[in-house]
Short mmCIF file of C-alpha atoms in Angstrom, two decimals:
data_model
loop_
_atom_site.label_atom_id
_atom_site.label_comp_id
_atom_site.label_asym_id
_atom_site.label_seq_id
_atom_site.Cartn_x
_atom_site.Cartn_y
_atom_site.Cartn_z
CA MET Z 117 51.32 -49.66 -42.86
CA LEU Z 118 50.32 -46.32 -42.57
CA PHE Z 119 46.16 -45.71 -43.56
CA GLU Z 120 45.70 -42.29 -44.08
CA HIS Z 121 42.19 -40.74 -43.88
CA GLY Z 122 42.44 -38.62 -47.13
CA GLU Z 123 40.37 -36.29 -48.51
CA PHE Z 124 36.78 -36.50 -48.62
CA MET Z 125 35.79 -37.38 -52.42
CA PRO Z 126 32.60 -39.63 -52.33
CA ASP Z 127 32.46 -39.29 -56.20
CA GLN Z 128 35.24 -41.01 -56.93
CA PRO Z 129 35.50 -45.06 -56.99
CA ASP Z 130 36.35 -46.87 -53.80
CA PHE Z 131 39.60 -48.57 -55.39
CA GLY Z 132 41.91 -45.77 -56.20
CA ASN Z 133 40.09 -42.92 -54.65
CA PRO Z 134 42.66 -41.08 -52.85
CA GLY Z 135 40.53 -39.90 -50.38
CA SER Z 136 37.63 -40.92 -48.46
CA THR Z 137 34.23 -41.54 -48.72
CA ILE Z 138 33.07 -40.52 -44.98
CA SER Z 139 34.56 -37.61 -42.94
CA LYS Z 140 31.55 -37.20 -40.56
CA ASN Z 141 31.44 -33.86 -38.03
CA THR Z 142 34.50 -32.97 -39.13
CA TYR Z 143 36.90 -30.04 -40.33
CA PRO Z 144 39.46 -30.36 -43.13
CA SER Z 145 42.82 -29.98 -41.81
CA PRO Z 146 46.03 -30.29 -43.77
CA ARG Z 147 46.68 -33.96 -42.81
CA GLY Z 148 43.64 -34.93 -41.67
CA TYR Z 149 40.39 -33.91 -40.02
CA LYS Z 150 39.61 -31.72 -36.88
CA PRO Z 151 36.60 -32.08 -34.87
CA PHE Z 152 33.04 -30.02 -35.84
CA GLY Z 153 32.03 -28.82 -32.01
CA GLY Z 154 28.33 -29.13 -30.79
CA LEU Z 155 25.73 -26.63 -30.42
CA MET Z 156 26.12 -23.85 -28.06
CA TYR Z 157 23.27 -21.49 -27.50
CA LEU Z 158 23.41 -17.84 -27.93
CA SER Z 159 19.84 -16.75 -27.73
CA THR Z 160 16.38 -17.65 -26.74
CA ALA Z 161 14.04 -19.02 -29.62
CA MET Z 162 11.68 -17.27 -32.36
CA ASP Z 163 8.23 -18.42 -32.60
CA ALA Z 164 8.89 -19.93 -35.85
CA TYR Z 165 11.78 -21.30 -38.07
CA PRO Z 166 13.95 -18.67 -39.84
CA ARG Z 167 13.95 -17.61 -43.70
CA GLY Z 168 16.74 -15.72 -43.53
CA GLY Z 169 19.50 -14.14 -41.10
CA GLN Z 170 23.04 -11.78 -41.23
CA SER Z 171 25.41 -10.78 -39.15
CA LEU Z 172 25.98 -7.14 -39.29
CA THR Z 173 28.33 -4.52 -37.76
CA SER Z 174 27.19 -0.87 -36.70
CA GLN Z 175 29.39 2.22 -37.06
CA ASP Z 176 30.96 2.12 -33.53
CA GLY Z 177 32.00 -1.34 -34.72
CA THR Z 178 28.79 -3.58 -32.20
CA SER Z 179 27.82 -6.74 -33.72
CA LYS Z 180 24.42 -7.14 -34.82
CA VAL Z 181 22.54 -10.31 -35.71
CA TYR Z 182 19.12 -10.19 -37.74
CA ALA Z 183 16.92 -12.81 -38.83
CA GLY Z 184 13.26 -12.88 -40.03
CA ASN Z 185 10.71 -15.83 -40.14
CA ASP Z 186 7.26 -15.84 -42.35
CA THR Z 187 5.72 -13.06 -39.84
CA LYS Z 188 8.36 -11.34 -37.88
CA LEU Z 189 11.75 -9.82 -38.14
CA TYR Z 190 14.37 -10.16 -34.91
CA SER Z 191 17.25 -8.98 -32.82
CA LEU Z 192 19.32 -11.98 -31.87
CA ASP Z 193 22.18 -9.98 -29.46
CA THR Z 194 23.61 -10.86 -26.16
CA GLY Z 195 21.61 -13.82 -25.17
CA ALA Z 196 18.52 -12.31 -25.88
CA THR Z 197 15.72 -12.45 -29.21
CA THR Z 198 13.86 -9.61 -29.60
CA ASP Z 199 10.67 -9.01 -31.92
CA ARG Z 200 11.83 -6.06 -34.10
CA SER Z 201 9.13 -5.82 -36.37
CA LYS Z 202 7.09 -3.12 -37.91
CA ALA Z 203 3.16 -3.01 -36.34
CA GLY Z 204 1.56 -5.67 -38.05
CA GLY Z 205 4.46 -7.87 -39.20
CA TYR Z 206 5.01 -9.28 -42.11
CA THR Z 207 3.07 -11.65 -44.66
CA SER Z 208 2.83 -15.27 -44.21
CA THR Z 209 3.97 -16.02 -47.43
CA ALA Z 210 7.50 -14.95 -47.58
CA THR Z 211 10.13 -17.40 -48.19
CA PHE Z 212 13.59 -15.62 -48.00
CA TRP Z 213 14.55 -12.57 -46.39
CA ASP Z 214 17.96 -10.42 -47.27
CA PHE Z 215 19.79 -8.43 -45.60
CA ALA Z 216 22.74 -5.66 -45.90
CA ALA Z 217 24.07 -2.30 -43.82
CA TYR Z 218 24.21 0.60 -45.03
CA GLY Z 219 26.00 2.45 -42.60
CA ASP Z 220 24.42 2.38 -39.26
CA ILE Z 221 21.09 1.07 -41.10
CA ALA Z 222 20.37 -2.30 -41.27
CA ILE Z 223 18.39 -3.08 -44.80
CA ALA Z 224 15.51 -6.59 -45.04
CA THR Z 225 13.85 -7.60 -48.04
CA ASN Z 226 11.84 -10.71 -48.27
CA PHE Z 227 10.11 -9.84 -52.53
CA LYS Z 228 6.37 -10.33 -50.56
CA ASP Z 229 6.52 -6.55 -47.90
CA ALA Z 230 7.88 -3.55 -48.33
CA ILE Z 231 11.75 -2.99 -47.92
CA GLN Z 232 12.90 -2.52 -44.28
CA SER Z 233 15.10 -0.50 -42.08
CA ILE Z 234 16.31 0.18 -38.66
CA ASN Z 235 19.19 1.98 -37.24
CA MET Z 236 21.51 -0.44 -35.90
CA SER Z 237 22.38 1.84 -32.94
CA SER Z 238 19.25 3.44 -32.04
CA GLY Z 239 16.26 2.17 -33.96
CA THR Z 240 13.90 -0.06 -31.53
CA ASP Z 241 11.82 -1.39 -34.53
CA TYR Z 242 11.91 -1.67 -38.15
CA ALA Z 243 10.52 0.60 -40.58
CA ASP Z 244 9.34 0.76 -44.54
CA LEU Z 245 12.41 1.78 -46.07
CA THR Z 246 10.13 2.97 -49.33
CA THR Z 247 6.87 1.89 -50.65
CA ASP Z 248 7.83 2.24 -54.41
CA PHE Z 249 8.62 -1.26 -54.80
CA LYS Z 250 9.45 -4.32 -53.33
CA ALA Z 251 12.45 -7.06 -53.98
CA ARG Z 252 13.83 -10.29 -53.28
CA THR Z 253 17.89 -9.23 -52.57
CA CYS Z 254 19.50 -6.22 -51.57
CA ALA Z 255 23.47 -5.16 -51.32
CA VAL Z 256 25.56 -2.36 -50.42
CA VAL Z 257 27.56 -1.53 -53.61
CA ARG Z 258 29.71 1.75 -52.82
CA ASP Z 259 27.83 4.55 -51.75
CA PHE Z 260 24.21 2.81 -53.32
CA LEU Z 261 21.95 0.65 -51.97
CA MET Z 262 21.13 -1.83 -54.67
CA PHE Z 263 18.18 -3.96 -55.12
CA GLY Z 264 17.51 -7.27 -57.22
CA ASN Z 265 13.75 -8.97 -59.00
CA THR Z 266 11.60 -6.14 -58.11
CA ASN Z 267 8.02 -5.74 -57.73
CA ASP Z 268 6.25 -2.01 -58.65
CA ALA Z 269 2.60 -1.14 -59.09
CA VAL Z 270 3.31 0.43 -62.15
CA ASP Z 271 5.69 -2.67 -63.66
CA GLY Z 272 4.61 -5.71 -61.76
CA ASP Z 273 6.95 -8.17 -61.65
CA ARG Z 274 10.51 -7.58 -62.57
CA PRO Z 275 12.86 -10.51 -61.54
CA GLU Z 276 15.36 -9.50 -64.07
CA ARG Z 277 15.23 -5.79 -62.68
CA ILE Z 278 18.15 -4.30 -60.88
CA ARG Z 279 17.16 -0.86 -59.00
CA TRP Z 280 19.53 1.06 -56.78
CA SER Z 281 19.32 4.15 -54.94
CA ALA Z 282 20.85 8.00 -55.21
CA LEU Z 283 24.33 8.09 -54.97
CA GLY Z 284 24.88 8.34 -51.02
CA ASP Z 285 21.11 8.41 -50.38
CA TYR Z 286 19.61 4.86 -49.42
CA THR Z 287 16.09 6.60 -48.58
CA ASP Z 288 15.91 8.14 -52.39
CA TYR Z 289 14.26 5.68 -55.37
CA THR Z 290 13.12 8.45 -58.14
CA ILE Z 291 14.48 7.88 -61.35
CA SER Z 292 16.93 10.81 -61.67
CA ALA Z 293 20.23 11.33 -63.95
CA THR Z 294 20.96 13.97 -61.38
CA THR Z 295 21.12 11.88 -58.26
CA GLN Z 296 22.28 9.12 -60.24
CA ALA Z 297 19.09 6.59 -58.98
CA ASP Z 298 17.95 4.29 -61.81
CA PHE Z 299 17.31 0.65 -62.90
CA GLN Z 300 18.17 -1.87 -65.39
CA ASP Z 301 16.94 -4.85 -67.00
CA THR Z 302 18.94 -7.76 -67.86
CA PRO Z 303 16.78 -10.70 -69.81
CA GLY Z 304 17.94 -13.99 -70.88
CA GLY Z 305 19.18 -14.86 -67.58
CA GLY Z 306 16.35 -15.89 -65.74
CA ALA Z 307 15.39 -14.14 -62.49
CA VAL Z 308 17.69 -12.56 -60.03
CA GLN Z 309 18.67 -14.65 -57.02
CA ARG Z 310 21.04 -12.87 -54.71
CA ILE Z 311 23.62 -9.60 -54.93
CA PHE Z 312 26.79 -9.12 -53.26
CA GLY Z 313 28.49 -5.99 -53.29
CA GLY Z 314 31.67 -4.19 -52.57
CA GLU Z 315 33.50 -1.85 -55.20
CA TYR Z 316 31.68 -3.29 -57.48
CA ALA Z 317 28.22 -5.91 -57.48
CA VAL Z 318 28.27 -9.41 -58.34
CA ALA Z 319 24.47 -10.39 -59.43
CA LEU Z 320 23.80 -14.20 -59.34
CA PHE Z 321 20.53 -14.85 -61.74
CA GLU Z 322 18.99 -18.29 -62.14
CA HIS Z 323 21.26 -18.98 -65.56
CA SER Z 324 24.08 -16.12 -65.71
CA ILE Z 325 26.54 -14.32 -63.61
CA TYR Z 326 26.72 -10.38 -63.82
CA ARG Z 327 29.53 -8.39 -62.74
CA ILE Z 328 28.58 -4.41 -62.20
CA ASN Z 329 30.71 -2.00 -62.31
CA TYR Z 330 29.96 1.79 -61.34
CA VAL Z 331 30.95 3.88 -64.36
CA GLY Z 332 29.25 7.51 -63.21
CA SER Z 333 26.62 9.44 -65.03
CA PRO Z 334 24.70 8.92 -67.84
CA THR Z 335 25.31 5.30 -67.49
CA VAL Z 336 25.67 4.54 -63.86
CA PHE Z 337 26.57 1.57 -63.78
CA GLN Z 338 28.23 -0.95 -66.70
CA PHE Z 339 27.00 -4.75 -66.98
CA ASP Z 340 29.00 -7.53 -68.09
CA ALA Z 341 27.75 -10.90 -68.90
CA VAL Z 342 30.46 -12.98 -67.16
CA GLU Z 343 28.64 -16.15 -66.92
CA THR Z 344 26.14 -17.04 -69.27
CA GLU Z 345 25.71 -20.80 -68.93
CA ARG Z 346 25.69 -20.95 -64.71
CA GLY Z 347 23.55 -19.53 -62.01
CA LEU Z 348 22.45 -19.72 -58.59
CA PHE Z 349 20.52 -22.71 -57.76
CA THR Z 350 18.30 -21.74 -55.39
CA ALA Z 351 18.65 -18.18 -53.37
CA GLY Z 352 20.34 -19.11 -50.19
CA ALA Z 353 22.96 -21.43 -51.68
CA ALA Z 354 25.37 -18.33 -52.07
CA ALA Z 355 27.93 -16.56 -49.72
CA GLN Z 356 30.76 -14.34 -50.08
CA ASN Z 357 33.89 -13.98 -48.85
CA GLY Z 358 36.03 -10.79 -49.77
CA ASN Z 359 35.84 -10.81 -53.70
CA ILE Z 360 35.38 -14.91 -54.04
CA VAL Z 361 31.23 -15.56 -54.17
CA TYR Z 362 30.92 -19.17 -53.15
CA TYR Z 363 27.57 -20.61 -55.03
CA LEU Z 364 25.79 -23.70 -55.63
CA ASP Z 365 24.59 -24.01 -59.60
CA SER Z 366 22.35 -26.47 -60.56
CA ASP Z 367 25.22 -28.75 -61.76
CA GLY Z 368 27.57 -28.25 -58.87
CA PHE Z 369 29.50 -26.18 -56.45
CA TYR Z 370 31.76 -22.90 -57.78
CA ALA Z 371 33.84 -20.14 -56.49
CA PHE Z 372 33.13 -16.70 -58.54
CA ASN Z 373 36.41 -14.07 -58.54
CA GLY Z 374 34.86 -11.59 -60.53
CA SER Z 375 36.30 -12.52 -63.65
CA GLN Z 376 35.26 -16.20 -63.85
CA SER Z 377 33.80 -19.12 -61.98
CA SER Z 378 36.18 -22.18 -60.77
CA PRO Z 379 34.88 -25.54 -59.83
CA ILE Z 380 35.17 -26.60 -56.57
CA GLY Z 381 33.33 -30.19 -56.29
CA ASN Z 382 33.53 -31.74 -59.64
CA GLU Z 383 34.68 -35.52 -59.12
CA ARG Z 384 34.52 -34.49 -55.31
CA VAL Z 385 31.08 -34.05 -53.69
CA ASP Z 386 28.62 -32.94 -56.59
CA SER Z 387 27.33 -36.25 -57.11
CA TRP Z 388 27.28 -37.03 -53.34
CA PHE Z 389 25.70 -33.71 -52.58
CA TRP Z 390 22.82 -34.21 -55.16
CA LYS Z 391 21.98 -37.81 -54.16
CA THR Z 392 21.89 -37.10 -50.51
CA LEU Z 393 19.63 -33.89 -51.18
CA ASP Z 394 16.28 -33.66 -50.76
CA ALA Z 395 15.35 -31.97 -54.02
CA SER Z 396 11.53 -30.84 -52.85
CA GLN Z 397 13.21 -28.88 -49.96
CA ALA Z 398 16.00 -27.01 -51.73
CA HIS Z 399 14.90 -23.33 -50.95
CA ARG Z 400 16.22 -24.78 -47.04
CA ILE Z 401 19.69 -24.35 -48.43
CA SER Z 402 21.47 -21.84 -46.73
CA CYS Z 403 25.32 -20.78 -47.36
CA ALA Z 404 27.77 -19.00 -44.90
CA VAL Z 405 31.57 -18.48 -44.29
CA ASP Z 406 33.01 -19.48 -41.04
CA HIS Z 407 36.43 -17.21 -41.02
CA ASP Z 408 37.39 -18.75 -37.96
CA SER Z 409 37.93 -22.13 -39.52
CA LYS Z 410 38.62 -20.71 -43.50
CA CYS Z 411 35.50 -22.87 -44.45
CA VAL Z 412 32.26 -21.89 -46.47
CA MET Z 413 29.83 -24.19 -45.94
CA TRP Z 414 25.92 -25.16 -47.09
CA SER Z 415 23.30 -26.52 -45.04
CA PHE Z 416 20.69 -28.49 -46.48
CA PRO Z 417 17.89 -31.11 -45.59
CA SER Z 418 18.88 -34.79 -46.78
CA GLN Z 419 16.05 -37.27 -48.18
CA THR Z 420 15.82 -38.27 -44.31
CA ASN Z 421 14.70 -34.83 -43.09
CA ILE Z 422 12.03 -34.29 -41.11
CA SER Z 423 9.44 -31.70 -42.05
CA GLY Z 424 11.90 -30.06 -44.26
CA GLU Z 425 14.63 -29.26 -42.16
CA PRO Z 426 18.46 -29.37 -42.86
CA THR Z 427 20.09 -32.44 -41.61
CA HIS Z 428 23.74 -31.90 -43.09
CA ILE Z 429 26.07 -29.26 -43.64
CA LEU Z 430 28.60 -29.56 -46.09
CA ILE Z 431 32.40 -28.19 -45.83
CA PHE Z 432 34.86 -26.39 -47.88
CA ASN Z 433 38.03 -25.00 -46.39
CA TYR Z 434 38.71 -22.74 -48.92
CA GLU Z 435 42.81 -22.27 -47.83
CA ILE Z 436 43.62 -25.79 -48.20
CA ASN Z 437 40.91 -26.90 -50.99
CA LYS Z 438 39.46 -29.74 -49.11
CA TRP Z 439 35.88 -31.28 -48.02
CA SER Z 440 34.12 -32.64 -45.49
CA TYR Z 441 30.32 -32.44 -43.23
CA ALA Z 442 28.45 -32.65 -40.76
CA GLU Z 443 25.31 -34.08 -39.90
CA ILE Z 444 23.25 -32.22 -37.20
CA ASP Z 445 19.52 -30.96 -36.82
CA HIS Z 446 18.87 -27.36 -37.49
CA ASN Z 447 17.13 -24.56 -39.36
CA MET Z 448 20.07 -22.92 -41.26
CA ILE Z 449 23.24 -21.61 -40.97
CA ILE Z 450 24.48 -17.74 -40.75
CA PRO Z 451 27.88 -15.67 -40.53
CA LEU Z 452 28.00 -14.84 -37.09
CA LEU Z 453 30.01 -11.71 -35.77
CA THR Z 454 29.84 -12.59 -31.96
CA SER Z 455 28.51 -9.58 -29.82
CA ASP Z 456 29.42 -9.21 -25.83
CA PHE Z 457 28.56 -12.67 -24.83
CA THR Z 458 30.08 -14.04 -21.35
CA LEU Z 459 30.09 -16.98 -19.20
CA GLU Z 460 26.86 -15.92 -17.49
CA THR Z 461 24.99 -15.50 -20.57
CA LEU Z 462 25.91 -18.89 -22.09
CA ASP Z 463 25.04 -20.36 -18.57
CA SER Z 464 21.59 -19.19 -18.57
CA LEU Z 465 20.69 -20.56 -22.33
CA ASN Z 466 22.11 -23.70 -22.16
CA ASN Z 467 21.28 -26.79 -20.20
CA ASP Z 468 25.03 -27.46 -18.88
CA ILE Z 469 27.64 -24.92 -19.54
CA ASP Z 470 29.82 -27.21 -17.99
CA ALA Z 471 29.26 -29.95 -20.81
CA LEU Z 472 30.03 -27.51 -23.36
CA ASP Z 473 33.84 -27.74 -22.36
CA LEU Z 474 33.95 -24.00 -22.64
CA SER Z 475 37.19 -22.01 -22.06
CA VAL Z 476 37.95 -18.51 -20.96
CA ASP Z 477 39.63 -18.00 -24.28
CA SER Z 478 36.70 -19.41 -26.39
CA ARG Z 479 36.31 -17.06 -29.68
CA VAL Z 480 32.71 -17.18 -28.79
CA LEU Z 481 33.43 -15.07 -25.90
CA PHE Z 482 35.46 -12.24 -28.09
CA GLU Z 483 33.48 -9.44 -29.85
CA GLY Z 484 33.82 -10.00 -32.96
CA SER Z 485 34.82 -12.98 -33.79
CA ALA Z 486 33.73 -14.11 -37.24
CA LEU Z 487 32.30 -17.70 -36.40
CA LEU Z 488 29.88 -20.10 -38.11
CA GLY Z 489 26.19 -19.42 -36.45
CA ILE Z 490 23.78 -22.18 -36.66
CA ILE Z 491 19.82 -21.31 -35.97
CA GLU Z 492 19.01 -24.47 -34.32
CA SER Z 493 14.90 -25.14 -32.85
CA ASN Z 494 14.67 -21.23 -33.54
CA LYS Z 495 17.71 -20.24 -31.64
CA LEU Z 496 20.85 -18.58 -32.62
CA ALA Z 497 24.33 -21.37 -31.66
CA SER Z 498 27.26 -22.08 -32.56
CA ASN Z 499 29.31 -25.17 -32.86
CA GLN Z 500 31.96 -24.02 -30.24
CA GLY Z 501 30.72 -26.72 -27.63
CA SER Z 502 32.22 -30.19 -27.29
CA PRO Z 503 33.27 -31.86 -30.65
CA LEU Z 504 30.35 -34.36 -31.95
CA THR Z 505 31.26 -37.83 -32.83
CA ALA Z 506 33.22 -38.33 -35.74
CA ILE Z 507 33.46 -40.78 -38.05
CA VAL Z 508 36.40 -41.05 -40.78
CA GLU Z 509 37.11 -43.36 -43.21
CA SER Z 510 40.79 -43.99 -44.31
CA LYS Z 511 41.22 -44.73 -48.14
CA GLU Z 512 41.19 -48.20 -49.58
CA MET Z 513 44.10 -50.05 -49.90
CA GLN Z 514 45.58 -53.26 -51.08
CA PRO Z 515 48.49 -54.37 -48.90
CA SER Z 516 49.77 -57.09 -50.60
CA ALA Z 517 49.53 -56.85 -54.17
CA GLY Z 518 47.60 -59.73 -55.56
CA ARG Z 519 47.05 -61.30 -52.44
CA ARG Z 520 44.71 -61.24 -49.30
CA SER Z 521 45.91 -59.75 -46.01
CA HIS Z 522 45.24 -60.25 -42.40
CA VAL Z 523 45.04 -57.56 -40.03
CA THR Z 524 46.08 -57.71 -36.67
CA GLU Z 525 46.54 -54.30 -35.04
CA VAL Z 526 45.13 -50.88 -35.43
CA TRP Z 527 46.96 -47.92 -34.43
CA PRO Z 528 44.66 -44.75 -34.65
CA LEU Z 529 47.18 -41.46 -35.27
CA SER Z 530 44.74 -39.44 -33.19
CA ASP Z 531 44.95 -38.07 -29.96
CA ALA Z 532 41.09 -38.74 -29.05
CA ALA Z 533 41.05 -40.64 -25.50
CA THR Z 534 37.93 -42.55 -26.90
CA THR Z 535 38.54 -44.39 -30.14
CA LEU Z 536 36.50 -47.31 -32.22
CA ILE Z 537 37.84 -48.80 -35.05
CA GLN Z 538 36.26 -51.30 -37.88
CA VAL Z 539 37.94 -52.94 -40.60
CA GLY Z 540 36.31 -53.02 -43.90
CA THR Z 541 37.35 -55.96 -46.04
CA ARG Z 542 36.49 -57.45 -49.61
CA ASP Z 543 37.97 -59.84 -51.97
CA ARG Z 544 36.82 -58.06 -55.32
CA LEU Z 545 36.39 -55.03 -56.31
CA GLN Z 546 32.85 -56.13 -57.10
CA ASP Z 547 31.68 -57.32 -53.61
CA ALA Z 548 30.22 -54.82 -51.31
CA TYR Z 549 32.54 -53.79 -48.19
CA THR Z 550 31.80 -55.51 -44.88
CA TYR Z 551 32.55 -54.33 -41.35
CA ASP Z 552 33.65 -56.24 -38.39
CA THR Z 553 32.20 -55.31 -35.25
CA ALA Z 554 33.98 -52.17 -33.57
CA VAL Z 555 36.99 -52.61 -31.48
CA ALA Z 556 38.06 -50.18 -28.84
CA VAL Z 557 41.53 -48.74 -28.43
CA ASN Z 558 43.33 -50.64 -25.73
CA ALA Z 559 45.55 -49.06 -23.11
CA GLN Z 560 48.34 -49.94 -25.19
CA GLY Z 561 47.06 -47.49 -27.96
CA PHE Z 562 46.06 -50.02 -30.55
CA ALA Z 563 42.68 -51.95 -31.35
CA PRO Z 564 43.46 -55.87 -31.44
CA VAL Z 565 41.42 -56.87 -34.54
CA ASN Z 566 41.19 -60.26 -36.57
CA SER Z 567 40.27 -58.94 -40.28
CA GLU Z 568 41.04 -60.77 -43.80
CA GLY Z 569 40.59 -59.13 -46.90
CA ARG Z 570 42.38 -58.22 -50.62
CA TYR Z 571 41.10 -54.76 -50.25
CA ILE Z 572 41.26 -52.98 -46.69
CA ARG Z 573 39.91 -49.62 -45.21
CA ILE Z 574 40.00 -48.57 -41.82
CA MET Z 575 36.67 -46.57 -39.92
CA GLN Z 576 37.37 -44.61 -37.14
CA THR Z 577 34.71 -43.51 -34.48
CA ILE Z 578 35.70 -40.39 -32.60
CA SER Z 579 34.32 -39.13 -29.35
CA GLY Z 580 34.87 -37.04 -26.56
CA ASP Z 581 37.54 -34.04 -26.51
CA TRP Z 582 40.01 -34.64 -29.54
CA LYS Z 583 42.20 -31.73 -31.88
CA ASP Z 584 43.21 -33.92 -34.70
CA THR Z 585 42.74 -37.19 -36.45
CA GLN Z 586 45.21 -38.56 -39.23
CA GLY Z 587 44.69 -42.12 -40.06
CA ALA Z 588 46.10 -45.45 -38.88
CA ASP Z 589 48.98 -47.87 -38.60
CA VAL Z 590 47.89 -50.95 -39.78
CA VAL Z 591 49.74 -54.38 -39.28
CA THR Z 592 48.87 -56.74 -41.84
CA LYS Z 593 50.20 -60.16 -42.72
CA GLN Z 594 50.44 -61.72 -46.17
CA ARG Z 595 47.91 -64.42 -47.27
CA GLY Z 596 46.96 -66.36 -49.93
CA ARG Z 597 45.53 -65.66 -53.09
CA PHE Z 598 42.25 -66.58 -52.29
#
């Protein structure tokens, strides 16, 4: 009898759930799961944990990674971590850095300090872009540099304000009908949390989402409140993938296409997430798109975290509309466009490059590959190392309707060399599951087991090198009703 792993849907009832309640350290695949790799370090360490990071591309096509902590801004490229802070550094009260690229200029802002800029091709250190105002978030919209949630000497804090530069001049913020530099306040939706750019802007407030279209003088930008009951839960909990913005609202996960939001976690992972999250550390949530795996991910600290450090990464494959998750201690996640890493560089940054099982055609060695960046121990890394040990549970089934079943053999449908099998059983839906002792798969390819119950599920613990797991063929015999 085939016991499929099923989609990760922990919010569904155990019995009748078409999916699984455990898919740890995996990526979703069309017919099962693939491995989530261990860490491969790509830089040396910053002096404190990061409050934001981003991969940007300079005009010559070179990938640059920038990150900021409470007092410094860094570049993390070609194996090195370089302090790029302006003289004197930054305030120790900043909790979030946002980044954008305007042509060859990298922009960084944290609301507490003057907005920063650096030339990605020729610049040495960041410097003040403007002292006219401060801002919490930034994005490039057409030929404008746009900011949200601002503070200036005249008006003070304006959390609902969006302000933009002169057309074609990212350095000019003097309000002018001629240059089109201006601002707009949008009260009623709470504070601006993030702005994402492109041909139009998407501004995510605490309780609303605006689409902002360029219409030219004298209005410059038209603000349309597309969502008035949803917004962004915390600043780091959103990422853009083309024209889609994925975000976490206070009631769950959504995808916004510029016109409307669609729920992607309802009745699947939303409740599990809120039960797992340490809400007191929600400001540590980060979000990134891994183009290589076609997934968007949310990093967050669980209730078992230490000092607020994130412990989980929730993974959504936007191509096949499936979820999974990983458990790994880290600081945050960022989108990673790889630079010119070499085997020699990676060998100098990792204790045992041979243990990473890195091939010469690994994506991390190709400049510009769009991967997942994981910052751990204040160092940039990628999950391109050897697979982490995965735990995947099948859907619950009743092999013999109205009767108990005796399970004798479990044949995993996996290419993993090392798999441990546990059979979970219960006789009533009111009972908790009981898992038997783990049994290794033998030389013939199955795990010999001896378990009985009315309701059956199979858990596999997969280690070593593997590429795919789909479920298991299970040999059962019908028993009596009791």
